Amino acid sequence: MIIGFGVFAGGLAKAFSFIRKTVFKDKDNLDTDFDAGGKVSIGLTATTIVSQWTWAATLLQSSTVAAKYGISGPFWYAAGATVQIILFAVLSIQLKIRAPGAKTFLQVIQARFGRRTHLVFCTFALMTNVVVTAMLMLGGAAVLTSLVEGLSVELAAMILAAVIGGYTFIGGLGATFYVSYFNTALIFAVMLVFVVKIYNNPEHDWLENPLGTPERVYDILACSNGPADNRGNSYLTFISEGGLMFGIINLVGNFGTVFVDQSYWQSSVAAKPKEGVWGFITGGLTWFAVPFTFATTMGLSYVALSTVYGQELLSEDDINAGLVPPVVAETLMGKTGAILITLMILMAVTSTGSAEVIAVTSILVYDMYQIHWKPYRRVTDSNGCILCGKQRGRMACKRDQCKCFSMAYCGQCANDDSNRSTSTRPVKPAYSCTMHGPYRNYLHILIQKKNWCIFWVSISIVPLTLILKTLEISLGWVYLFMGILIGSSVVPIALSVFWTRLTGTAMVAGTIGGTVLGMVSWLSVAATFDGGLQRGAFLKNTGKEVSMLTGNCVAIGSGAIITLIVTFVTNLRLSAFQKEETWEKTRDIDNPLAPWTELYIRELSIHDAKMLYNRPSLSTMEEKFKTAKIIATSTAVALTLILVVVWPACMVAVNVMNCEDFVNWVYVSQSWAWLAAIFIIVVPVVNEVYSLSKQLKENRRKRIVHVHHDDQLNLKTVSGTMRKTSTLTPRSNGLEMSHVDHTMSTAVLDIHELDRDTDVEMMNHDSAIRVGEYVPLENKQILQFKDINSHTSDQRNSCESNDMESSTLARRISMEIDLDSSEPNQAIFN
C-alpha cells in the first residue's frame, strides 16, 4: 500500500509538472522548483497549508491530550495551533510588500543584517525542520509498526523516506500541491468515516460498537473517572489544570514551528500576490477541524471504551507514543479501521515530510550555497546587479548604471530556448546570450545541487528516526520541547519584516539569549522533581507539563524582551534616508532572469518591467496591498481573540457539561468538519479548473511574433472569409507593409484573436521589442509598438536598419492594417 501510494504520488507530481510546462509555460528553472511559478490559487494554498500543518502529531497527539484531559484537550490543541497560521497571513502580506522577490525569509535577514545574523538564523531554521521531521517520523513509524505485522522501524523509516523523496524529486514544490490536495481530501474522508461510526451509528450491535451516538458516549464518559485536577474529576469540563497548561505550551511552541519553518514562507511565496492572505486564513480555519473533530471523536472514544471494558486499553507510554487512534480504530472496525488509520498517517507524514525536504533544500541552495559557499558574483550589497556587478537604479551613477534587462525581453535567450528545445542531442547547445547565458549555466548547476540535496535530505530522515527511537524519546516529549529550542527566534523573525529600527545584534542576542534562558529554566524546574536530572528520571521530569510550560514561556518571552532592549540601546534613531534604504535592500532581492515585477504586472499595473531596476515604489506597493493587509490584520486579531479568549471563557462558564451540552459540542465539531471537507475538496478543484481554462484561453490569444533574417514581420489579417498576409519590411522612411501569399509567412499573428491590452512581443535574433496596446478602430486594426529599445550597442540591427538615431529608439510606432484595402499598408514613425 505504501509503495503503491508512492507510485501514485509520483504520477501526480509528473501531471503537475506537465500542466505547468504545457499550459502555464513555466520554465524549467530553479525558482519554479521552489515557488511553483508564484501563481498558486487560494484553494491550493489552503490545501497545502492544511496538509503541511497536519502532522502525524496532529492526529496522534491531539487524541492523546483528549484521552488525558477530556474535552479541553482537542480544543486547546486545535485553537493553540490555528492562531499561528492565521497570524502568519499578516507576515505573508508583509513579505509580498517589502521583499516580493525573496524565496526564503532568510534572504530578508541577509539583505538587512548581513552574514553573521543570516548564519545564526539558518541554524535555527534547520533545527526547526529537524524537529518537525522528527515528530513526523516518530509518529508515523510508531503507528505503522503497531498496525502492520512484521514491519520494523528501520524498514518503515526507509519506505517513508523513499516515498517522500521520490515525488519531491520529480516535481519540486509544485508537485506537493496536487499531492497535498489528494492527501488532505483523503484525511478528511477517513476522519468523517470515524465520526459517522462513533457518533452517527445508533442501530449497530451494542456489543460490537458500544458507542454509536453522542448520548451513549456521554453516558459512558459521565461514569468515567477523569484527571484529579479536572473539575469534579470529569472529562466533560474545560476547567482542567493540565489541559490549560498544555494549551499554553501548545500556543507558545507552535509559533516557532510556523514562523521559523521555511515551508510556510515557501507557501506564501508560491501563492498569487493578493490571494495568499485568503489561503492562510481559510487554510487555518479548515485545519482547525482536523484535531478538533478527530480528537473529540477518537480521544474521547478511547476513554469510553476503556470504561466499557473496565481497564485501560493502552499503557501510559503507549498513550504518549500516540497510539490512541490506532487502538480505537482497530477495536471498533477491526482490520478496516487499521487500514484507514494507516492511510491517514501515511498521508500526514508524506505531505509534511515533502514540505520539510523542500524547505531544507531551499535553505541549503538559496541561503548557504548561493550566498556563502559559492555565489555567482559577490556584490557589495543587494543593490548590485549579480549579472554585471554594476549598481542598479537608485544608487547608480548614470554613466555606469546597470543596463541589464529581463530574460523575457531578450531575443538571444529566446533563440537559445528554441535551439535547446528542438535539439535531440544528449548535451544541449550552450547558451549564446552574453548577458544571461553565464548566469543560466550557474542556475543549472544549482538545479543539480538541488536534486542532490533532496536525495541526501531524504536519506538522512532514516538515521534521525533510528537515533530518536534508540534514545526512547516519545512523540509527546518532542512536541512539548520544540518551543524551548526555537521559540526565542519567533519575535525577532516577525520584527524583521515589520520594524525598521531592528538591528542584527538585537536579533542574535534575543534568539540565542532566549534559547539559553529557556533551557536553563526548563532544566531547573525539572531538577526539583524526584530523581532530578538523573538518567532514569530525565525524560520523565523534563517532560512534565510544569517544566515544559516554564521553558516555553521563558524562551519566547525573554527572546522578545532582549531583542527589544538591545535594539533601543544600539539604534537610537534613524534618518529618513536610512528608513527608506532599509526596505529598499529587501526589495533588491530578486532573480535577474525573471524580476518579481513581471509577476506583479497585472496586480500593480506595471507597464515596464523590462529593466531590472524598473519597479514600483514602496508606497505604491503598500497602497496596492492596503486592503489585503487590513483584512489579514483584522481577521487574524479577531480570530485569535475568539479562539484563545472568548470561546474558552464561555466554556468555563458551562462548568461540567450535561448531556445536552455535550451533544451540542459534538454537533459543532461535526459541522465544522463537514464544512471544512466540502471547502477543501471542492474549492481547489474549482480554482484550478478556472485557472486552467483562463490560461488556455489566454494562450490562444497571446502570440509571440519573431522577426527572422532580414527583419520581416509577417502578419495575417482576416476579413470575413478572406485572408490576407502582409510583410512588414524596414525602409529608410519607416516600416512598409506589402501583401504576400500567406503560405510564405513563417511567423504570423492573427490580430482578430487579440483583446485590448493583450501583451505581445516582437523579437528578432538580436533585439527585443515590447509591444504595447492593441486598439480596434472601426474597419482598421491598430497595433502600437512601444519601448523599441535594442539595449546595447551591438544589438541595434533592427533599429539601425531604419536609419534612426539612438535618441529616437523610444518613439512609438502605430501600424494600421486596413482590412478592406488592396493597397500596400504602411507603418510610419509618429
PDB file of N, CA and C in Angstrom, residues 755-806:
ATOM      1  N   ASP A 755      -7.260  40.635 -27.712  1.00  0.00           N
ATOM      2  CA  ASP A 755      -8.143  41.533 -26.992  1.00  0.00           C
ATOM      3  C   ASP A 755      -7.382  42.818 -26.701  1.00  0.00           C
ATOM      4  N   ARG A 756      -8.101  43.835 -26.331  1.00  0.00           N
ATOM      5  CA  ARG A 756      -7.456  45.093 -25.953  1.00  0.00           C
ATOM      6  C   ARG A 756      -6.443  44.849 -24.834  1.00  0.00           C
ATOM      7  N   ASP A 757      -5.312  45.492 -24.948  1.00  0.00           N
ATOM      8  CA  ASP A 757      -4.234  45.432 -23.944  1.00  0.00           C
ATOM      9  C   ASP A 757      -3.567  44.055 -23.860  1.00  0.00           C
ATOM     10  N   THR A 758      -3.769  43.212 -24.859  1.00  0.00           N
ATOM     11  CA  THR A 758      -3.058  41.938 -24.837  1.00  0.00           C
ATOM     12  C   THR A 758      -1.573  42.176 -25.047  1.00  0.00           C
ATOM     13  N   ASP A 759      -0.755  41.534 -24.238  1.00  0.00           N
ATOM     14  CA  ASP A 759       0.695  41.682 -24.371  1.00  0.00           C
ATOM     15  C   ASP A 759       1.207  40.794 -25.505  1.00  0.00           C
ATOM     16  N   VAL A 760       1.977  41.396 -26.397  1.00  0.00           N
ATOM     17  CA  VAL A 760       2.602  40.657 -27.479  1.00  0.00           C
ATOM     18  C   VAL A 760       4.043  41.112 -27.549  1.00  0.00           C
ATOM     19  N   GLU A 761       4.920  40.236 -27.939  1.00  0.00           N
ATOM     20  CA  GLU A 761       6.313  40.609 -28.077  1.00  0.00           C
ATOM     21  C   GLU A 761       6.758  40.397 -29.507  1.00  0.00           C
ATOM     22  N   MET A 762       7.509  41.367 -30.069  1.00  0.00           N
ATOM     23  CA  MET A 762       8.111  41.198 -31.378  1.00  0.00           C
ATOM     24  C   MET A 762       9.608  41.137 -31.166  1.00  0.00           C
ATOM     25  N   MET A 763      10.252  40.063 -31.614  1.00  0.00           N
ATOM     26  CA  MET A 763      11.670  39.887 -31.347  1.00  0.00           C
ATOM     27  C   MET A 763      12.370  39.384 -32.605  1.00  0.00           C
ATOM     28  N   ASN A 764      13.634  39.745 -32.750  1.00  0.00           N
ATOM     29  CA  ASN A 764      14.478  39.055 -33.723  1.00  0.00           C
ATOM     30  C   ASN A 764      15.648  38.451 -32.974  1.00  0.00           C
ATOM     31  N   HIS A 765      16.645  37.990 -33.666  1.00  0.00           N
ATOM     32  CA  HIS A 765      17.739  37.275 -33.010  1.00  0.00           C
ATOM     33  C   HIS A 765      18.510  38.163 -32.049  1.00  0.00           C
ATOM     34  N   ASP A 766      18.572  39.459 -32.341  1.00  0.00           N
ATOM     35  CA  ASP A 766      19.490  40.316 -31.596  1.00  0.00           C
ATOM     36  C   ASP A 766      18.815  41.342 -30.712  1.00  0.00           C
ATOM     37  N   SER A 767      17.535  41.562 -30.866  1.00  0.00           N
ATOM     38  CA  SER A 767      16.916  42.620 -30.076  1.00  0.00           C
ATOM     39  C   SER A 767      15.546  42.197 -29.598  1.00  0.00           C
ATOM     40  N   ALA A 768      15.022  42.972 -28.680  1.00  0.00           N
ATOM     41  CA  ALA A 768      13.697  42.679 -28.134  1.00  0.00           C
ATOM     42  C   ALA A 768      12.853  43.930 -28.195  1.00  0.00           C
ATOM     43  N   ILE A 769      11.619  43.794 -28.592  1.00  0.00           N
ATOM     44  CA  ILE A 769      10.719  44.937 -28.657  1.00  0.00           C
ATOM     45  C   ILE A 769       9.474  44.601 -27.862  1.00  0.00           C
ATOM     46  N   ARG A 770       9.132  45.414 -26.924  1.00  0.00           N
ATOM     47  CA  ARG A 770       7.919  45.214 -26.134  1.00  0.00           C
ATOM     48  C   ARG A 770       6.755  45.894 -26.833  1.00  0.00           C
ATOM     49  N   VAL A 771       5.710  45.153 -27.106  1.00  0.00           N
ATOM     50  CA  VAL A 771       4.556  45.709 -27.791  1.00  0.00           C
ATOM     51  C   VAL A 771       3.570  46.231 -26.770  1.00  0.00           C
ATOM     52  N   GLY A 772       3.011  47.376 -27.061  1.00  0.00           N
ATOM     53  CA  GLY A 772       2.060  47.966 -26.141  1.00  0.00           C
ATOM     54  C   GLY A 772       0.660  47.486 -26.387  1.00  0.00           C
ATOM     55  N   GLU A 773      -0.260  48.396 -26.625  1.00  0.00           N
ATOM     56  CA  GLU A 773      -1.662  48.028 -26.652  1.00  0.00           C
ATOM     57  C   GLU A 773      -2.176  47.816 -28.062  1.00  0.00           C
ATOM     58  N   TYR A 774      -3.185  46.961 -28.164  1.00  0.00           N
ATOM     59  CA  TYR A 774      -3.860  46.702 -29.425  1.00  0.00           C
ATOM     60  C   TYR A 774      -5.222  47.385 -29.365  1.00  0.00           C
ATOM     61  N   VAL A 775      -5.532  48.214 -30.364  1.00  0.00           N
ATOM     62  CA  VAL A 775      -6.762  49.013 -30.326  1.00  0.00           C
ATOM     63  C   VAL A 775      -7.588  48.741 -31.578  1.00  0.00           C
ATOM     64  N   PRO A 776      -8.776  48.167 -31.454  1.00  0.00           N
ATOM     65  CA  PRO A 776      -9.639  48.017 -32.629  1.00  0.00           C
ATOM     66  C   PRO A 776     -10.303  49.351 -32.984  1.00  0.00           C
ATOM     67  N   LEU A 777     -10.279  49.744 -34.278  1.00  0.00           N
ATOM     68  CA  LEU A 777     -10.850  51.010 -34.710  1.00  0.00           C
ATOM     69  C   LEU A 777     -11.699  50.778 -35.962  1.00  0.00           C
ATOM     70  N   GLU A 778     -12.986  50.729 -35.825  1.00  0.00           N
ATOM     71  CA  GLU A 778     -13.900  50.530 -36.950  1.00  0.00           C
ATOM     72  C   GLU A 778     -13.394  49.400 -37.842  1.00  0.00           C
ATOM     73  N   ASN A 779     -13.040  49.735 -39.110  1.00  0.00           N
ATOM     74  CA  ASN A 779     -12.591  48.683 -40.022  1.00  0.00           C
ATOM     75  C   ASN A 779     -11.079  48.574 -40.074  1.00  0.00           C
ATOM     76  N   LYS A 780     -10.389  49.218 -39.116  1.00  0.00           N
ATOM     77  CA  LYS A 780      -8.933  49.149 -39.066  1.00  0.00           C
ATOM     78  C   LYS A 780      -8.489  48.486 -37.765  1.00  0.00           C
ATOM     79  N   GLN A 781      -7.343  47.870 -37.843  1.00  0.00           N
ATOM     80  CA  GLN A 781      -6.739  47.292 -36.656  1.00  0.00           C
ATOM     81  C   GLN A 781      -5.416  48.008 -36.417  1.00  0.00           C
ATOM     82  N   ILE A 782      -5.259  48.634 -35.269  1.00  0.00           N
ATOM     83  CA  ILE A 782      -4.042  49.387 -34.967  1.00  0.00           C
ATOM     84  C   ILE A 782      -3.271  48.667 -33.871  1.00  0.00           C
ATOM     85  N   LEU A 783      -2.054  48.347 -34.165  1.00  0.00           N
ATOM     86  CA  LEU A 783      -1.185  47.682 -33.207  1.00  0.00           C
ATOM     87  C   LEU A 783      -0.056  48.628 -32.873  1.00  0.00           C
ATOM     88  N   GLN A 784       0.031  49.068 -31.636  1.00  0.00           N
ATOM     89  CA  GLN A 784       1.009  50.076 -31.245  1.00  0.00           C
ATOM     90  C   GLN A 784       2.217  49.421 -30.591  1.00  0.00           C
ATOM     91  N   PHE A 785       3.386  49.697 -31.163  1.00  0.00           N
ATOM     92  CA  PHE A 785       4.638  49.168 -30.623  1.00  0.00           C
ATOM     93  C   PHE A 785       5.266  50.236 -29.741  1.00  0.00           C
ATOM     94  N   LYS A 786       5.579  49.864 -28.492  1.00  0.00           N
ATOM     95  CA  LYS A 786       6.191  50.812 -27.569  1.00  0.00           C
ATOM     96  C   LYS A 786       7.584  50.341 -27.192  1.00  0.00           C
ATOM     97  N   ASP A 787       8.334  51.270 -26.607  1.00  0.00           N
ATOM     98  CA  ASP A 787       9.617  50.944 -25.971  1.00  0.00           C
ATOM     99  C   ASP A 787      10.536  50.151 -26.890  1.00  0.00           C
ATOM    100  N   ILE A 788      10.678  50.625 -28.110  1.00  0.00           N
ATOM    101  CA  ILE A 788      11.591  49.963 -29.025  1.00  0.00           C
ATOM    102  C   ILE A 788      13.002  50.312 -28.585  1.00  0.00           C
ATOM    103  N   ASN A 789      13.702  49.335 -28.094  1.00  0.00           N
ATOM    104  CA  ASN A 789      15.000  49.596 -27.481  1.00  0.00           C
ATOM    105  C   ASN A 789      15.883  48.387 -27.703  1.00  0.00           C
ATOM    106  N   SER A 790      17.037  48.603 -28.341  1.00  0.00           N
ATOM    107  CA  SER A 790      17.909  47.468 -28.626  1.00  0.00           C
ATOM    108  C   SER A 790      18.893  47.206 -27.503  1.00  0.00           C
ATOM    109  N   HIS A 791      18.822  48.019 -26.434  1.00  0.00           N
ATOM    110  CA  HIS A 791      19.523  47.762 -25.175  1.00  0.00           C
ATOM    111  C   HIS A 791      21.034  47.947 -25.216  1.00  0.00           C
ATOM    112  N   THR A 792      21.738  47.422 -26.198  1.00  0.00           N
ATOM    113  CA  THR A 792      23.192  47.545 -26.228  1.00  0.00           C
ATOM    114  C   THR A 792      23.646  47.936 -27.625  1.00  0.00           C
ATOM    115  N   SER A 793      24.843  48.474 -27.708  1.00  0.00           N
ATOM    116  CA  SER A 793      25.338  48.987 -28.975  1.00  0.00           C
ATOM    117  C   SER A 793      25.465  47.914 -30.040  1.00  0.00           C
ATOM    118  N   ASP A 794      25.709  46.673 -29.639  1.00  0.00           N
ATOM    119  CA  ASP A 794      25.886  45.604 -30.627  1.00  0.00           C
ATOM    120  C   ASP A 794      24.586  44.864 -30.900  1.00  0.00           C
ATOM    121  N   GLN A 795      23.463  45.425 -30.408  1.00  0.00           N
ATOM    122  CA  GLN A 795      22.172  44.779 -30.611  1.00  0.00           C
ATOM    123  C   GLN A 795      21.182  45.742 -31.249  1.00  0.00           C
ATOM    124  N   ARG A 796      21.622  46.536 -32.232  1.00  0.00           N
ATOM    125  CA  ARG A 796      20.751  47.561 -32.814  1.00  0.00           C
ATOM    126  C   ARG A 796      20.395  47.270 -34.261  1.00  0.00           C
ATOM    127  N   ASN A 797      20.553  46.052 -34.705  1.00  0.00           N
ATOM    128  CA  ASN A 797      20.390  45.757 -36.111  1.00  0.00           C
ATOM    129  C   ASN A 797      19.035  46.190 -36.645  1.00  0.00           C
ATOM    130  N   SER A 798      17.964  45.800 -35.952  1.00  0.00           N
ATOM    131  CA  SER A 798      16.639  46.081 -36.484  1.00  0.00           C
ATOM    132  C   SER A 798      16.343  47.564 -36.473  1.00  0.00           C
ATOM    133  N   CYS A 799      16.819  48.273 -35.460  1.00  0.00           N
ATOM    134  CA  CYS A 799      16.527  49.694 -35.367  1.00  0.00           C
ATOM    135  C   CYS A 799      17.392  50.507 -36.319  1.00  0.00           C
ATOM    136  N   GLU A 800      18.677  50.131 -36.444  1.00  0.00           N
ATOM    137  CA  GLU A 800      19.559  50.889 -37.309  1.00  0.00           C
ATOM    138  C   GLU A 800      19.178  50.730 -38.779  1.00  0.00           C
ATOM    139  N   SER A 801      18.498  49.647 -39.093  1.00  0.00           N
ATOM    140  CA  SER A 801      18.095  49.469 -40.489  1.00  0.00           C
ATOM    141  C   SER A 801      17.081  50.506 -40.914  1.00  0.00           C
ATOM    142  N   ASN A 802      16.505  51.201 -39.939  1.00  0.00           N
ATOM    143  CA  ASN A 802      15.548  52.258 -40.244  1.00  0.00           C
ATOM    144  C   ASN A 802      16.193  53.639 -40.206  1.00  0.00           C
ATOM    145  N   ASP A 803      17.524  53.683 -40.169  1.00  0.00           N
ATOM    146  CA  ASP A 803      18.256  54.953 -40.148  1.00  0.00           C
ATOM    147  C   ASP A 803      17.812  55.853 -39.024  1.00  0.00           C
ATOM    148  N   MET A 804      17.590  55.271 -37.850  1.00  0.00           N
ATOM    149  CA  MET A 804      17.169  56.062 -36.701  1.00  0.00           C
ATOM    150  C   MET A 804      18.362  56.369 -35.836  1.00  0.00           C
ATOM    151  N   GLU A 805      18.358  57.529 -35.210  1.00  0.00           N
ATOM    152  CA  GLU A 805      19.349  57.857 -34.196  1.00  0.00           C
ATOM    153  C   GLU A 805      18.971  57.158 -32.900  1.00  0.00           C
ATOM    154  N   SER A 806      19.944  56.953 -32.020  1.00  0.00           N
ATOM    155  CA  SER A 806      19.667  56.260 -30.753  1.00  0.00           C
ATOM    156  C   SER A 806      18.662  57.020 -29.915  1.00  0.00           C
TER     157      SER A 806
END
